[in-house]
Coordinates of C-alpha atoms in Angstrom, one line a residue:
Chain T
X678 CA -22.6 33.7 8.3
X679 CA -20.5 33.3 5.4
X680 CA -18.9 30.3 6.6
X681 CA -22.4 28.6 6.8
X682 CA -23.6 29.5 3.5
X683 CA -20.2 28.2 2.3
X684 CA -20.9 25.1 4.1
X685 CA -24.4 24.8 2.8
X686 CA -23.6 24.9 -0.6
X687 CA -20.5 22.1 -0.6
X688 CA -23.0 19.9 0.9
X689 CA -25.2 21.2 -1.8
X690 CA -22.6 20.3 -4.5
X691 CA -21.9 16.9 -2.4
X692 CA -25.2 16.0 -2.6
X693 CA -25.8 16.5 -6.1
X694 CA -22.8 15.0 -7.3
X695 CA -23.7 12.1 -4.6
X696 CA -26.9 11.3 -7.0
X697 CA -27.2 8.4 -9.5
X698 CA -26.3 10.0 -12.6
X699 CA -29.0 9.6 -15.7
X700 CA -29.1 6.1 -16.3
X701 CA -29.2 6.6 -19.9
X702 CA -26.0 6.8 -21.0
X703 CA -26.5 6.6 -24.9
X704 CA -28.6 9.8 -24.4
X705 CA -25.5 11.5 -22.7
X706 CA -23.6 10.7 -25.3
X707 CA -25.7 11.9 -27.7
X708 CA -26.6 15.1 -25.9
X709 CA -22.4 16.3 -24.7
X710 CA -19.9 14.8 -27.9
X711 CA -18.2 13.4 -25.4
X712 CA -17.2 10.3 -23.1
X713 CA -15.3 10.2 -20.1
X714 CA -13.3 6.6 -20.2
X715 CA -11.9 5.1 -16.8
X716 CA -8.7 4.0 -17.2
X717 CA -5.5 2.8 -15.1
X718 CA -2.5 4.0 -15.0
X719 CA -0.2 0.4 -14.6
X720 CA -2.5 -2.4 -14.8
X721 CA 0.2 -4.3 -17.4
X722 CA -1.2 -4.7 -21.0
X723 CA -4.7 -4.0 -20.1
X724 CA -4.4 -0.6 -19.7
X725 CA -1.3 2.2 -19.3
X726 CA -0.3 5.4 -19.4
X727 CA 1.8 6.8 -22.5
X728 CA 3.0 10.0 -21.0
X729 CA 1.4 13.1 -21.7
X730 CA -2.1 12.1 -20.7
X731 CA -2.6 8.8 -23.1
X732 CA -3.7 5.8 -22.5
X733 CA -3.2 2.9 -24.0
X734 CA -4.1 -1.1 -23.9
X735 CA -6.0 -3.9 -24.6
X736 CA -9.1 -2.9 -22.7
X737 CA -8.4 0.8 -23.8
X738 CA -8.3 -0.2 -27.7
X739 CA -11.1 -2.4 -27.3
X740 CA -13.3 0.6 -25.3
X741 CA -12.0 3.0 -28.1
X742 CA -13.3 0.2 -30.6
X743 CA -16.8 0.0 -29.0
X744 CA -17.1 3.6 -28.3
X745 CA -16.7 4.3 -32.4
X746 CA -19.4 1.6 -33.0
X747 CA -21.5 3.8 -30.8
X748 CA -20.9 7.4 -32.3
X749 CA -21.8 5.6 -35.5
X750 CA -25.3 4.0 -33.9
X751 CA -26.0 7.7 -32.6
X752 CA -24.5 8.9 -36.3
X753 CA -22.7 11.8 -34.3
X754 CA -19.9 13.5 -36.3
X755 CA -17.4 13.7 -33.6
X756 CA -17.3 11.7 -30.1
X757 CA -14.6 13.3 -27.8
X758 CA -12.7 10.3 -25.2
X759 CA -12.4 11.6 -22.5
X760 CA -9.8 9.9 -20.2
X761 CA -9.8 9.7 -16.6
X762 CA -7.5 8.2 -14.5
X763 CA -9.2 6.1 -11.7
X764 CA -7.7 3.7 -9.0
X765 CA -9.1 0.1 -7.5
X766 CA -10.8 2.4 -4.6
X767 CA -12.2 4.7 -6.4
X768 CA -13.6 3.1 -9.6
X769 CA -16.6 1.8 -8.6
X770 CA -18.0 5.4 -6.7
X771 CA -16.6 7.1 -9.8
X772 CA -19.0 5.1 -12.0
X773 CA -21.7 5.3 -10.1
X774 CA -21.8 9.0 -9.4
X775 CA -21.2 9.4 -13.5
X776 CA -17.5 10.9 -13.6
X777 CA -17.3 8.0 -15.9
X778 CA -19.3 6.6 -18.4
X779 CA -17.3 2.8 -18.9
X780 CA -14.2 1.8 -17.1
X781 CA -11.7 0.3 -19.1
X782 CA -9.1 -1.2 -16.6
X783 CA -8.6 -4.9 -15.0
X784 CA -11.6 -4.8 -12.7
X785 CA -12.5 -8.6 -12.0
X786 CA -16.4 -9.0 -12.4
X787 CA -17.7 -10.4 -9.2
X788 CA -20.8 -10.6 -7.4
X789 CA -20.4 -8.2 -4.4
X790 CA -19.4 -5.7 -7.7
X791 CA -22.0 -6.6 -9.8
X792 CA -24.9 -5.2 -6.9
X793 CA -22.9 -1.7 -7.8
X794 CA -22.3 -1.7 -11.7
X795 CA -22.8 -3.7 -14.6
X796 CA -20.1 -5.6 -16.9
X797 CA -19.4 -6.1 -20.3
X798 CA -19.0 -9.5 -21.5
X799 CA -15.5 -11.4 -20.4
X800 CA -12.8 -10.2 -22.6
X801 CA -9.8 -11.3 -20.2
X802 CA -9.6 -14.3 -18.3
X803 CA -6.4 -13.6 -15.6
X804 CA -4.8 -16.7 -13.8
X805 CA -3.4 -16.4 -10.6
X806 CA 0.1 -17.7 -10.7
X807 CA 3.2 -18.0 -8.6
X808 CA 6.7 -17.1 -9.9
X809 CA 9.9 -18.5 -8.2
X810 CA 13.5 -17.9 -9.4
X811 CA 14.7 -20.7 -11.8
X812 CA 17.0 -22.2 -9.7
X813 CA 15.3 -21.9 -6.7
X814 CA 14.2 -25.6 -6.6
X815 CA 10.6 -24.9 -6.1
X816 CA 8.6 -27.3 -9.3
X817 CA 5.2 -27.1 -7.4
X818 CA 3.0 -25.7 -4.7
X819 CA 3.7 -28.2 -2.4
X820 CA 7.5 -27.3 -2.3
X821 CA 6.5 -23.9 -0.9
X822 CA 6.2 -25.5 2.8
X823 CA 8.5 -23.4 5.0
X824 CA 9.3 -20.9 2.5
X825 CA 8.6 -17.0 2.2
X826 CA 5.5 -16.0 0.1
X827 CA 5.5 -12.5 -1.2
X828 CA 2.4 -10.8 -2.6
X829 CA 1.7 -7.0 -3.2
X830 CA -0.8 -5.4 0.1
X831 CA -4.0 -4.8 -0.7
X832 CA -4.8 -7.5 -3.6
X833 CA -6.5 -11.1 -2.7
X834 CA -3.8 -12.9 -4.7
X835 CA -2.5 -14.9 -1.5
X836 CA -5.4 -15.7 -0.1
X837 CA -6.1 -18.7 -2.6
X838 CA -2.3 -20.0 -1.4
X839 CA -3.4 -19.3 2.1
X840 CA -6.9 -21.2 2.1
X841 CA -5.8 -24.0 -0.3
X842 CA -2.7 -24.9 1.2
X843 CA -2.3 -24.2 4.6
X844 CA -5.6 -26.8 4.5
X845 CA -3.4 -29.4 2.9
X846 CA -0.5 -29.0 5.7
X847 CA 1.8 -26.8 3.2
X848 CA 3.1 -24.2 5.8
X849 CA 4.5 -20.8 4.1
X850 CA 5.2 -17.4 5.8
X851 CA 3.5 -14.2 3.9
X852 CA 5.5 -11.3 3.7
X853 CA 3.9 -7.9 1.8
X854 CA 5.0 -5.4 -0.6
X855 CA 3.5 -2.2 -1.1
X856 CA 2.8 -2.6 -4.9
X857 CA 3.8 -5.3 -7.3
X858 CA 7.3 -3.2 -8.3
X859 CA 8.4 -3.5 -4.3
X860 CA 6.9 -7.7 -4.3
X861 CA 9.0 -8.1 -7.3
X862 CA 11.8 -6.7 -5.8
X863 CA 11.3 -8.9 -2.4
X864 CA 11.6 -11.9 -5.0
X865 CA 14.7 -10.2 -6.7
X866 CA 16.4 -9.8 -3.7
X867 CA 16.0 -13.3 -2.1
X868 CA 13.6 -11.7 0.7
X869 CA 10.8 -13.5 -0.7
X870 CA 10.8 -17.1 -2.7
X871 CA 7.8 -17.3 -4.6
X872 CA 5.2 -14.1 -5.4
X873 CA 1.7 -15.0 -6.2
X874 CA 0.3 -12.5 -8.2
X875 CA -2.2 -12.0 -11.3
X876 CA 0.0 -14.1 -14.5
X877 CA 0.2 -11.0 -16.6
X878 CA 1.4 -8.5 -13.4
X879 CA 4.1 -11.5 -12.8
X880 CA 5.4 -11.9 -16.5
X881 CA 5.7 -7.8 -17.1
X882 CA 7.8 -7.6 -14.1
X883 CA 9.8 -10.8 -15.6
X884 CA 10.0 -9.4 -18.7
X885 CA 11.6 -5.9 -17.2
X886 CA 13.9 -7.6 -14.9
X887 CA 17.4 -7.6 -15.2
X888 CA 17.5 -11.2 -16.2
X889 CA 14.1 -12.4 -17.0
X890 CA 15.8 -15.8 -17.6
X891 CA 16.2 -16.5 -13.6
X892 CA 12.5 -16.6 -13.3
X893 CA 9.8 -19.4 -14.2
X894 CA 6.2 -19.7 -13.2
X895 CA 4.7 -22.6 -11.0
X896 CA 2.3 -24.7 -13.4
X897 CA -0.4 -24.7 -11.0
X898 CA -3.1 -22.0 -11.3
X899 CA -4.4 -20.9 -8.1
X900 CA -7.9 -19.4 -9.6
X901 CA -9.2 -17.6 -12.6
X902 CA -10.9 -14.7 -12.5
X903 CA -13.0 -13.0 -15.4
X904 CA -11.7 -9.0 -16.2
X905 CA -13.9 -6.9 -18.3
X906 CA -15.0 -3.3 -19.3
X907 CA -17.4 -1.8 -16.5
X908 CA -19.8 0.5 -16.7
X909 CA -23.0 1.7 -15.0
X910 CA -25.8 -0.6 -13.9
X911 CA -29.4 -0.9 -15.2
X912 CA -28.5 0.8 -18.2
X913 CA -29.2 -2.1 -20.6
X914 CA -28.6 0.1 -24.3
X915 CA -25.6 0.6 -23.6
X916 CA -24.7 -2.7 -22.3
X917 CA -25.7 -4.0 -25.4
X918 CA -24.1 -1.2 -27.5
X919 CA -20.4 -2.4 -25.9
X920 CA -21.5 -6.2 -26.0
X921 CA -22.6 -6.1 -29.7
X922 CA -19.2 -4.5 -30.4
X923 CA -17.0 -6.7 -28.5
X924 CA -18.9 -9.9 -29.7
X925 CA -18.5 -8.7 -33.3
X926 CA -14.6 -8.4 -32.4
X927 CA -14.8 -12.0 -30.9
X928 CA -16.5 -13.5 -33.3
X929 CA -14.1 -11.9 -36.4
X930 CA -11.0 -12.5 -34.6
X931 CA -9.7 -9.3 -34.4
X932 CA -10.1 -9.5 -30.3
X933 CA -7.1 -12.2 -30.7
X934 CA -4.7 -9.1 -32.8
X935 CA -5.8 -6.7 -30.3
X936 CA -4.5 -9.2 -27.2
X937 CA -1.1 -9.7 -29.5
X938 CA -0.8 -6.2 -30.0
X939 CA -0.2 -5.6 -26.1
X940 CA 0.5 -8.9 -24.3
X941 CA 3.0 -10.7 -27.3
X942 CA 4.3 -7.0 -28.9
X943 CA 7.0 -4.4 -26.7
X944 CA 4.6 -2.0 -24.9
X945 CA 6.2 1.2 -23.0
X946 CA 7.6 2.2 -20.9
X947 CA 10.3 -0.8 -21.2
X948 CA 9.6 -1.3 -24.8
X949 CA 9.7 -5.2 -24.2
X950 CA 6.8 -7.3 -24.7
X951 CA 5.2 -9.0 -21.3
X952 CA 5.4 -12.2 -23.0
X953 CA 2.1 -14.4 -22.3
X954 CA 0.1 -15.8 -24.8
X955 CA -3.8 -15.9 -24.8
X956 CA -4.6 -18.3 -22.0
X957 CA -7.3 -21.3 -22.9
X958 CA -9.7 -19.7 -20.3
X959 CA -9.4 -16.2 -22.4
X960 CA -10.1 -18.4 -25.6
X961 CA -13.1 -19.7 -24.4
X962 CA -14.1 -16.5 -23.0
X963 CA -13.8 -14.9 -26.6
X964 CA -15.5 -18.4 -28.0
X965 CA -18.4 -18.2 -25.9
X966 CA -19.1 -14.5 -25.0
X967 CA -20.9 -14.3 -21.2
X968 CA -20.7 -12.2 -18.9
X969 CA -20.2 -14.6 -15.9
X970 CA -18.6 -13.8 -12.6
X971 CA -16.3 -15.0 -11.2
X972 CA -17.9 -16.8 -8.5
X973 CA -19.4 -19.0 -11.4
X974 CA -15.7 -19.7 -12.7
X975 CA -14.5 -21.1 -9.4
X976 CA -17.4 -23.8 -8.9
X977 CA -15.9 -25.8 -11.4
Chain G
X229 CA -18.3 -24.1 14.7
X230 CA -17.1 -20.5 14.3
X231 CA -15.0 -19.5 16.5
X232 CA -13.2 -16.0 17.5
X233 CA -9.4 -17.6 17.5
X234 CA -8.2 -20.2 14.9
X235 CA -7.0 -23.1 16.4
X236 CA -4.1 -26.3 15.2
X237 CA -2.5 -23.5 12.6
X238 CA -6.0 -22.1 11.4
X239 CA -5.7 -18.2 11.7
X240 CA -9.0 -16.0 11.8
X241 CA -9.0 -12.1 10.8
X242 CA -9.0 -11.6 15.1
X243 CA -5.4 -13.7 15.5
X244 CA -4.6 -12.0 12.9
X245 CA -5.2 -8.2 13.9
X246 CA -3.9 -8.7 17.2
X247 CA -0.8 -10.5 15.8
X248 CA -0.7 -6.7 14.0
X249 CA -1.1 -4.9 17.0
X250 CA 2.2 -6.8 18.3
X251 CA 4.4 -5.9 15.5
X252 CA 3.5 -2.3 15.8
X253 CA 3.9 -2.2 19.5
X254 CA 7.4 -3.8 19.4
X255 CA 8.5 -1.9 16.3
X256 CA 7.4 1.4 18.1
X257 CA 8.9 0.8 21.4
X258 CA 11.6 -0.5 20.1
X259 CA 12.3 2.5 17.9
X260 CA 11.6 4.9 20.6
X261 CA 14.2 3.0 23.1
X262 CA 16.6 3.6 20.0
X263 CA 15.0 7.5 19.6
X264 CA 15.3 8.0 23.4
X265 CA 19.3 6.5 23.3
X266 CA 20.6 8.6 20.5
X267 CA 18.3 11.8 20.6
X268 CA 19.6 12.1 23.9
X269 CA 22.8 11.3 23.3
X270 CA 22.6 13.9 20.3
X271 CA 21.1 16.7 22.0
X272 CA 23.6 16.7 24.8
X273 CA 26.2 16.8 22.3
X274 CA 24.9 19.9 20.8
X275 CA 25.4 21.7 24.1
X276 CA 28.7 21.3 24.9
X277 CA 31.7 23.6 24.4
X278 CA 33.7 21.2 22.2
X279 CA 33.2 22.4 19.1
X280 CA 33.7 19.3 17.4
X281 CA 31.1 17.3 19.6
X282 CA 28.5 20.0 18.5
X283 CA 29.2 20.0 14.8
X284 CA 28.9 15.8 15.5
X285 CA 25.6 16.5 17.2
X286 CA 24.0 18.8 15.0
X287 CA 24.8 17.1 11.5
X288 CA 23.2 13.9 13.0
X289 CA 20.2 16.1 13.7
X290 CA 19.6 17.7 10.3
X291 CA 20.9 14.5 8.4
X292 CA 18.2 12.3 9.9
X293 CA 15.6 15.4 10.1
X294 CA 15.8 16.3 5.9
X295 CA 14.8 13.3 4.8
X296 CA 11.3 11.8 4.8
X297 CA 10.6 9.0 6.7
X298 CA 9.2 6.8 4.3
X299 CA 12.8 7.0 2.3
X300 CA 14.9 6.7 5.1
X301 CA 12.8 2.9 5.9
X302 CA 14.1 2.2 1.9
X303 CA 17.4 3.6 2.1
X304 CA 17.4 1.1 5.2
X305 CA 15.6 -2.0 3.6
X306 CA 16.4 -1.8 0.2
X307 CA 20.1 0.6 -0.3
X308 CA 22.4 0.1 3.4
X309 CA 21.8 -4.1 2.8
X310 CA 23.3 -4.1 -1.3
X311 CA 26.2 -1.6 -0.2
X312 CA 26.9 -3.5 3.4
X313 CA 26.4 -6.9 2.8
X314 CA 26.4 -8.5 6.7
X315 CA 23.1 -6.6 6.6
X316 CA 21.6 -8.6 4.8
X317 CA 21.6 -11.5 7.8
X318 CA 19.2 -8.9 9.1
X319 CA 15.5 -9.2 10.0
X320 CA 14.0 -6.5 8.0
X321 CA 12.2 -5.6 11.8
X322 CA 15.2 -4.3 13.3
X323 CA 16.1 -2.6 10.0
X324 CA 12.4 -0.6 10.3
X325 CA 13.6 0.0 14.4
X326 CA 16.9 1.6 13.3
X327 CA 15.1 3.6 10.5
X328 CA 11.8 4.9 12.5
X329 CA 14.6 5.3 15.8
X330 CA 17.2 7.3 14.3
X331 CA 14.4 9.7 12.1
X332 CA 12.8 10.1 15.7
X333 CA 16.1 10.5 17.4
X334 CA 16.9 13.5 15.3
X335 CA 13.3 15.3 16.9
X336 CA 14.2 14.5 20.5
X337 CA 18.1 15.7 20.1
X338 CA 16.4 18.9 19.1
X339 CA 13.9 18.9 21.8
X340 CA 17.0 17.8 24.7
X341 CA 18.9 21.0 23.3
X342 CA 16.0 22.9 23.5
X343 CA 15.7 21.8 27.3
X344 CA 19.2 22.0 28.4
X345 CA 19.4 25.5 26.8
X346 CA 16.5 26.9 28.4
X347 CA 18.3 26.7 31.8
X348 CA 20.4 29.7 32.9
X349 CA 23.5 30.0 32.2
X350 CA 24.1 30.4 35.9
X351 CA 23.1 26.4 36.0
X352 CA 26.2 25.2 34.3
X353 CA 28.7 27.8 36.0
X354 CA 27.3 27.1 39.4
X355 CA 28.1 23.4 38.5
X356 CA 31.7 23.9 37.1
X357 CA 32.4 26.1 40.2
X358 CA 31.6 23.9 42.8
X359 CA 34.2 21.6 41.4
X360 CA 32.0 18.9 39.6
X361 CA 33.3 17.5 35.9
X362 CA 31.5 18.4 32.6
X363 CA 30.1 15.4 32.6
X364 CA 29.1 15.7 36.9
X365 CA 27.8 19.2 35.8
X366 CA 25.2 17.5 33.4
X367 CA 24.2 14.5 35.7
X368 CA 23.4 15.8 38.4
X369 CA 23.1 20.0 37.6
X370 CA 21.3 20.3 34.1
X371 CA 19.7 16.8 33.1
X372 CA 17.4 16.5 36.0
X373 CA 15.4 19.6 35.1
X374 CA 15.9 20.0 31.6
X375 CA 14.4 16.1 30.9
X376 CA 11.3 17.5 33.2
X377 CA 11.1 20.7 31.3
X378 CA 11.2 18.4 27.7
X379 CA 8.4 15.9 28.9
X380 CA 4.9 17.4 26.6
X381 CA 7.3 18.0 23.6
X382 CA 8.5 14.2 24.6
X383 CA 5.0 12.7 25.2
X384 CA 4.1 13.8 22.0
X385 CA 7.2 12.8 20.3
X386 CA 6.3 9.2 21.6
X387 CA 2.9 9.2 20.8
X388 CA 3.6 10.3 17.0
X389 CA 6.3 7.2 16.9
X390 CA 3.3 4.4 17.4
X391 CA 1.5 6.3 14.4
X392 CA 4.5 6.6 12.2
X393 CA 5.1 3.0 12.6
X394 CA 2.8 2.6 10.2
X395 CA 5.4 3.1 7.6
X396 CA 6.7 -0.1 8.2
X397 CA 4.0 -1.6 6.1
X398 CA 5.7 0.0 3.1
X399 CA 8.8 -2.9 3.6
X400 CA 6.7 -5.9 4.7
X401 CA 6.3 -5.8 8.4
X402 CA 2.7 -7.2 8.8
X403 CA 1.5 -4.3 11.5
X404 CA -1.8 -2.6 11.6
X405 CA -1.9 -0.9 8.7
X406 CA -1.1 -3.5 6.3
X407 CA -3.8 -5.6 8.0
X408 CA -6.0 -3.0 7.1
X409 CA -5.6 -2.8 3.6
X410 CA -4.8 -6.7 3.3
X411 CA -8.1 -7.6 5.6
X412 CA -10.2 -5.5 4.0
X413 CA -9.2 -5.9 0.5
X414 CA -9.7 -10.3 1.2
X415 CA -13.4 -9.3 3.1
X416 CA -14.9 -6.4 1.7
X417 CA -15.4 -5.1 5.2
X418 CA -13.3 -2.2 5.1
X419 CA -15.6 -0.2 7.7
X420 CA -15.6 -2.6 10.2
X421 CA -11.4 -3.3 9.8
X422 CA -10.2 0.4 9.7
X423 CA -12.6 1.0 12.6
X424 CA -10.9 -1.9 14.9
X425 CA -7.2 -0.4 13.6
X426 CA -8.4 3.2 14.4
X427 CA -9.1 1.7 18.1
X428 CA -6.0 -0.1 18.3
X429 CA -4.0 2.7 17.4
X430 CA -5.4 5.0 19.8
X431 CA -5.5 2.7 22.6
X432 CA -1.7 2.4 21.8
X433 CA -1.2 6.0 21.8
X434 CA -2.9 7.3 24.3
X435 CA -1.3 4.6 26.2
X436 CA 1.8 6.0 26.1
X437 CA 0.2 9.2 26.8
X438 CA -1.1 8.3 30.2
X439 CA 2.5 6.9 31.6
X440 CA 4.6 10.0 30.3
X441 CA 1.2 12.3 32.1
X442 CA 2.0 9.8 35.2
X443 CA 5.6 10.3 34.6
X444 CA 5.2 13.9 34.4
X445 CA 3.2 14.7 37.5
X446 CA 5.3 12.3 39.7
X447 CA 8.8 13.8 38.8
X448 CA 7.2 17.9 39.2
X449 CA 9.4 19.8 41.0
X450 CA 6.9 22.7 42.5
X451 CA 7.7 25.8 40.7
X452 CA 9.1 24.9 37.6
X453 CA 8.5 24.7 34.2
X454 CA 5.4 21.9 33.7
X455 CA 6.0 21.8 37.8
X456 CA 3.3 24.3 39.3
X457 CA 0.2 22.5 39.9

């Protein structure tokens, strides 16, 4: 008997956490002091751990940015930031059950994601790149025929490589590592010679290497694809709360000391910078602020 | 026209799984022919009165047995090929078969010991006194029954080696697991692709499961251990 009741109420407490949370997230601001922020633990310079529980980045400092706009909107005393650590599978359920309020990470806004959750407008435009070591030989995509392509399980990175080029009769054999350190490493090592990844993933690991000089990126960008803050759907006030702030940091400028701050400056834990400049797709995303996905990005 | 199989160097999410299904298949044979080899080998060791033989034995046991799987298939991809360098020549699927062979190998040696000591003591003697060698003794005396008595503990053994093949994904071998989280990451059909793997790997064990069962009932000697039916 007690074992039923026991059962009945986790799937009491399942169900009620499996509810849309209030949609009005100003309001829960208001009403608790506090926001829970989603953040990641390695995604390069858009968002890190510290140690000790902090978080720190590009999309974190911008979040942190909007968030104090907010609490002075709602003209609260003190906001507490909350910050939760949250992973590519379980980031979009998290938001969407209301364990967080906005997710401050390197989540690509997409179609398929936008049915689940809403976006702010682009403030990172990431290029898919391929790295090759220097003296490898390799200048372009189409030297990669009959060489080994490494690229970390579980992201869509290769896929571009795989579609574009096998089409065009440039034959490559994929091999996998289980995150970017181990792809790196398969590079490194010689297993691998060329790893497609996101640019800024590729240039941290190049700046942490040994020898970053033995490394150089192909020229050719395999797609772009628009990153930016997430946070719960149909919840349009507070969209516009995070998009007034961000715009008002793209339009002064500021967004572009932010970006140097953790992509041109040494971040931990290496204390070396990554190293890669604003791209021209970023530019115009800070020029023109939309909130596009990246399905739109590709048809041109 | 869609069609199931890719065609002139096209390659759908179908060739592809199945192409996974191979490379666990071979890795986890493979491994378990290596398993079988030196567990054996190992366990018999363990049992015989050289002292030295046993110590060989049992330190090959708890050396493979203390350290987790997953870092043994490093210390084998990544560490043995910088400090050896001929092993760098090669293909990182026989470095996974040595890996996932000699972890299992240190489970079966312990489960051959196990067999070979359950027999009476009167076994061995019997076999010594009528003249045979050590080595006779253990042919044709204690192996026979003490591999039938080890079969469950040895189905299962073989069974848990196709599901711990799935570590290989973890060094690049593109088996059933990475498909999984490569597939359904490129699709956004997870459901549908871990439900296909889930099959595969099932079919694959239980499999194996069926033979050793067939293997089991046709060896049975009546009144036996695992015999009486």
């Amino acid at each position: 008997m007690k074992t039923t009741l026991t059962l009945g109420l986790t799937l009491a407490a399942a169900l009620a956490l499996a509810q849309p949370a209030a949609a009005n997230t100003l309001d829960k601001i208001k009403a608790s002091g506090s926001v829970t922020m989603g953040v990641r633990e390695s995604s390069g310079g858009l968002s890190f751990t510290v140690g000790d529980g902090k978080f720190a980045g590009f999309h974190v400092e911008l979040c942190e940015r909007a968030l104090h706009d907010i609490q002075k909107q709602l003209g609260l005393a003190k906001l507490e930031i909350k910050y939760q650590p949250v992973t590519s599978q379980n980031r979009i359920p998290l938001m969407q059950n209301g364990t967080i309020d906005i997710e401050c990470g390197s989540t690509t806004n997409n179609l398929a994601r936008q049915k689940d959750v809403a976006f702010a407008v682009t403030t990172y435009v990431e290029e898919v790149r391929v790295a090759v070591k220097a003296n490898s030989g390799i200048n372009s995509l189409a030297d990669l025929n009959g060489k080994t392509v490494a690229t970390t399980t579980g992201t869509t990175s290769v896929q571009h490589l795989r579609k574009h080029e096998r089409a065009h009769g440039v034959d490559f054999k994929e091999v996998y590592g289980k995150d970017h350190a181990d792809s790196f490493l398969l590079l490194d090592s010689g297993r691998a010679d060329a790893f497609v990844m996101d640019g800024q993933i590729l240039a941290g690991n190049i700046a942490k290497s040994k020898n970053p000089a033995d490394f150089k990126f192909l020229n050719e960008v395999l797609s772009v694809e628009p990153i930016a803050i997430m946070m719960r759907k149909d919840d349009p006030a507070f969209k516009k709360a995070v998009d007034d702030s961000l715009k008002a940091l793209m339009k002064s400028g500021e967004i572009a000391k932010i970006y140097d701050k953790y992509f041109m400056q040494p971040i931990p834990p290496a204390n070396k910078p990554i190293g890669l400049p604003a791209s021209e797709a970023t530019k115009a995303a800070w020029a023109n602020p939309n909130d596009k996905p990246m399905e739109e990005y590709a048809k041109k | 026209m869609p069609r199931c199989f890719g065609s002139g160097g096209e390659i759908t999410y179908l060739d592809w799984m199945l192409s996974a299904w191979g490379w666990t298949l071979s890795v986890s044979l493979l491994a378990l022919l290596v398993a079988l080899l030196f567990g054996a080998l190992m366990g018999i060791l363990r049992t015989t009165p050289h002292r030295g033989l046993v110590l060989l034995g049992t330190a090959w046991t708890e050396l493979f047995r203390n350290i987790p799987l997953l870092v043994q298939i490093f210390l084998w991809y990544h560490v043995l090929p910088a400090l050896l360098p001929p092993l760098r020549a090669v293909p990182s699927f026989l470095l996974v078969v040595m890996g996932l062979g000699l972890f299992t190998s240190a489970r079966i040696s312990e489960q051959v010991r196990a067999g070979i000591q359950s027999l009476s003591r009167g076994q061995r003697m019997a076999g010594l006194a009528l003249g045979f060698t050590l080595p006779q003794t253990y042919r044709y005396v204690l192996l026979p029954v003490a591999f039938r008595i080890i079969i469950p503990p040895l189905t299962s053994e073989s069974m848990n080696i196709i599901k711990n093949s799935s570590v290989a994904f973890a060094v690049s071998i593109s088996e059933l697991t990475m498909f999984a989280l490569q597939a359904q990451e490129e699709t956004s059909r997870g459901v549908e692709i871990y439900l296909a793997v889930t099959a595969l790997y099932f079919l694959s064990a239980f499999a194996i499961n069926r033979i050793l069962h067939a293997i089991e009932v046709r060896v049975q000697i009546p009144g036996m251990i695992g015999g009486s039916r």
